[in-house]
Tab-separated table of C-alpha atoms in Angstrom:
chain	number	residue	atom	x	y	z
A	4	MET	CA	140.885	150.965	22.170
A	5	SER	CA	138.935	153.706	23.709
A	6	VAL	CA	135.775	153.656	25.546
A	7	VAL	CA	133.999	155.320	22.672
A	8	ASP	CA	135.232	152.616	20.458
A	9	ARG	CA	134.002	149.885	22.754
A	10	LEU	CA	130.615	151.251	23.410
A	11	GLY	CA	129.729	152.614	19.935
A	12	GLU	CA	129.488	156.328	19.282
A	13	GLY	CA	125.652	156.252	18.427
A	14	ASP	CA	124.456	154.549	21.739
A	15	MET	CA	126.571	155.989	24.376
A	16	PRO	CA	125.191	155.704	27.880
A	17	PHE	CA	127.013	158.912	28.927
A	18	SER	CA	125.224	160.978	26.147
A	19	SER	CA	123.136	162.496	28.924
A	20	LEU	CA	126.281	163.928	30.493
A	21	SER	CA	127.339	167.254	29.114
A	22	ASP	CA	129.615	168.725	31.680
A	23	PRO	CA	133.392	167.798	30.680
A	24	ALA	CA	134.012	167.160	34.459
A	25	ASP	CA	131.001	164.688	34.636
A	26	LEU	CA	132.137	162.983	31.628
A	27	ALA	CA	135.746	162.771	32.840
A	28	ARG	CA	134.636	161.168	36.218
A	29	ALA	CA	132.180	158.801	34.429
A	30	TYR	CA	134.927	157.526	32.162
A	31	ALA	CA	137.692	157.351	35.043
A	32	ALA	CA	134.878	155.451	37.313
A	33	LEU	CA	134.077	153.090	34.425
A	34	GLU	CA	137.598	152.127	34.066
A	35	ALA	CA	138.190	151.823	37.623
A	36	VAL	CA	135.106	149.531	38.237
A	37	TRP	CA	136.003	147.438	35.142
A	38	ASN	CA	139.478	146.855	36.211
A	39	GLU	CA	138.082	145.782	39.466
A	40	VAL	CA	135.587	143.159	38.214
A	41	LYS	CA	136.798	142.134	34.892
A	42	ASN	CA	138.817	139.150	36.126
A	43	SER	CA	135.782	137.672	37.648
A	44	ILE	CA	133.710	137.779	34.445
A	45	ALA	CA	133.816	134.898	31.839
A	46	GLU	CA	135.670	136.398	28.688
A	47	SER	CA	132.669	135.792	26.618
A	48	GLU	CA	130.675	138.082	28.781
A	49	HIS	CA	133.082	141.002	28.941
A	50	GLU	CA	131.439	143.100	26.239
A	51	ASN	CA	127.972	142.621	27.675
A	52	GLU	CA	129.109	143.281	31.330
A	53	ARG	CA	131.178	146.220	30.403
A	54	THR	CA	128.289	147.877	28.684
A	55	ARG	CA	126.017	147.096	31.763
A	56	ILE	CA	128.505	148.788	33.920
A	57	SER	CA	128.756	151.774	31.806
A	58	TYR	CA	124.939	152.396	32.040
A	59	LEU	CA	125.223	151.916	35.938
A	60	VAL	CA	127.824	154.563	35.860
A	61	ALA	CA	125.855	156.918	33.747
A	62	GLY	CA	122.803	156.384	36.104
A	63	PHE	CA	124.898	157.171	39.173
A	64	ALA	CA	126.978	159.776	37.731
A	65	PRO	CA	124.465	162.726	38.693
A	66	LEU	CA	124.280	161.768	42.302
A	67	ALA	CA	127.892	160.853	42.945
A	68	LEU	CA	129.896	163.193	45.303
A	69	ASP	CA	133.172	162.450	43.349
A	70	GLU	CA	134.868	159.666	41.035
A	71	GLU	CA	135.434	157.449	44.164
A	72	ASP	CA	131.722	157.729	45.517
A	73	LEU	CA	130.666	157.070	41.743
A	74	LYS	CA	132.794	153.890	41.708
A	75	GLN	CA	131.746	152.727	45.216
A	76	ASN	CA	127.923	153.138	44.346
A	77	VAL	CA	128.324	151.271	41.028
A	78	LEU	CA	130.394	148.518	42.641
A	79	LEU	CA	128.059	148.043	45.330
A	80	HIS	CA	124.900	148.006	43.034
A	81	TYR	CA	126.659	145.536	40.522
A	82	ARG	CA	127.854	143.290	43.230
A	83	HIS	CA	124.450	143.300	44.976
A	84	ARG	CA	122.794	142.097	41.736
A	85	GLU	CA	125.384	139.551	40.985
A	86	ALA	CA	124.893	137.949	44.492
A	87	ALA	CA	120.956	137.919	44.064
C-alpha cells in the first residue's frame, strides 16, 4: 500500500510541497521515521500516529538540509512530545 493510499489523496499533508525532490525527500523521511517508531506504537494507533508523523514531516520539510536532517528533526520533535 502506498503512502498516498494510506493518507488519502484529498488530504495529503505533502500537498504544500511542489518540487519533486522535496516530495521524494518527504516520502523517504516519512518511511524512515515510521520504520523507526512503529514497533513502539500500539497497532490500534498506527494509522493516527503515521498521519501525525506525516504532518510533522510536511512541516519540517522546507527547513531540512537533506533527508537525514528531516528525519532527525521529525524524530526529535516526535519523541519530545511523546516524553512530555
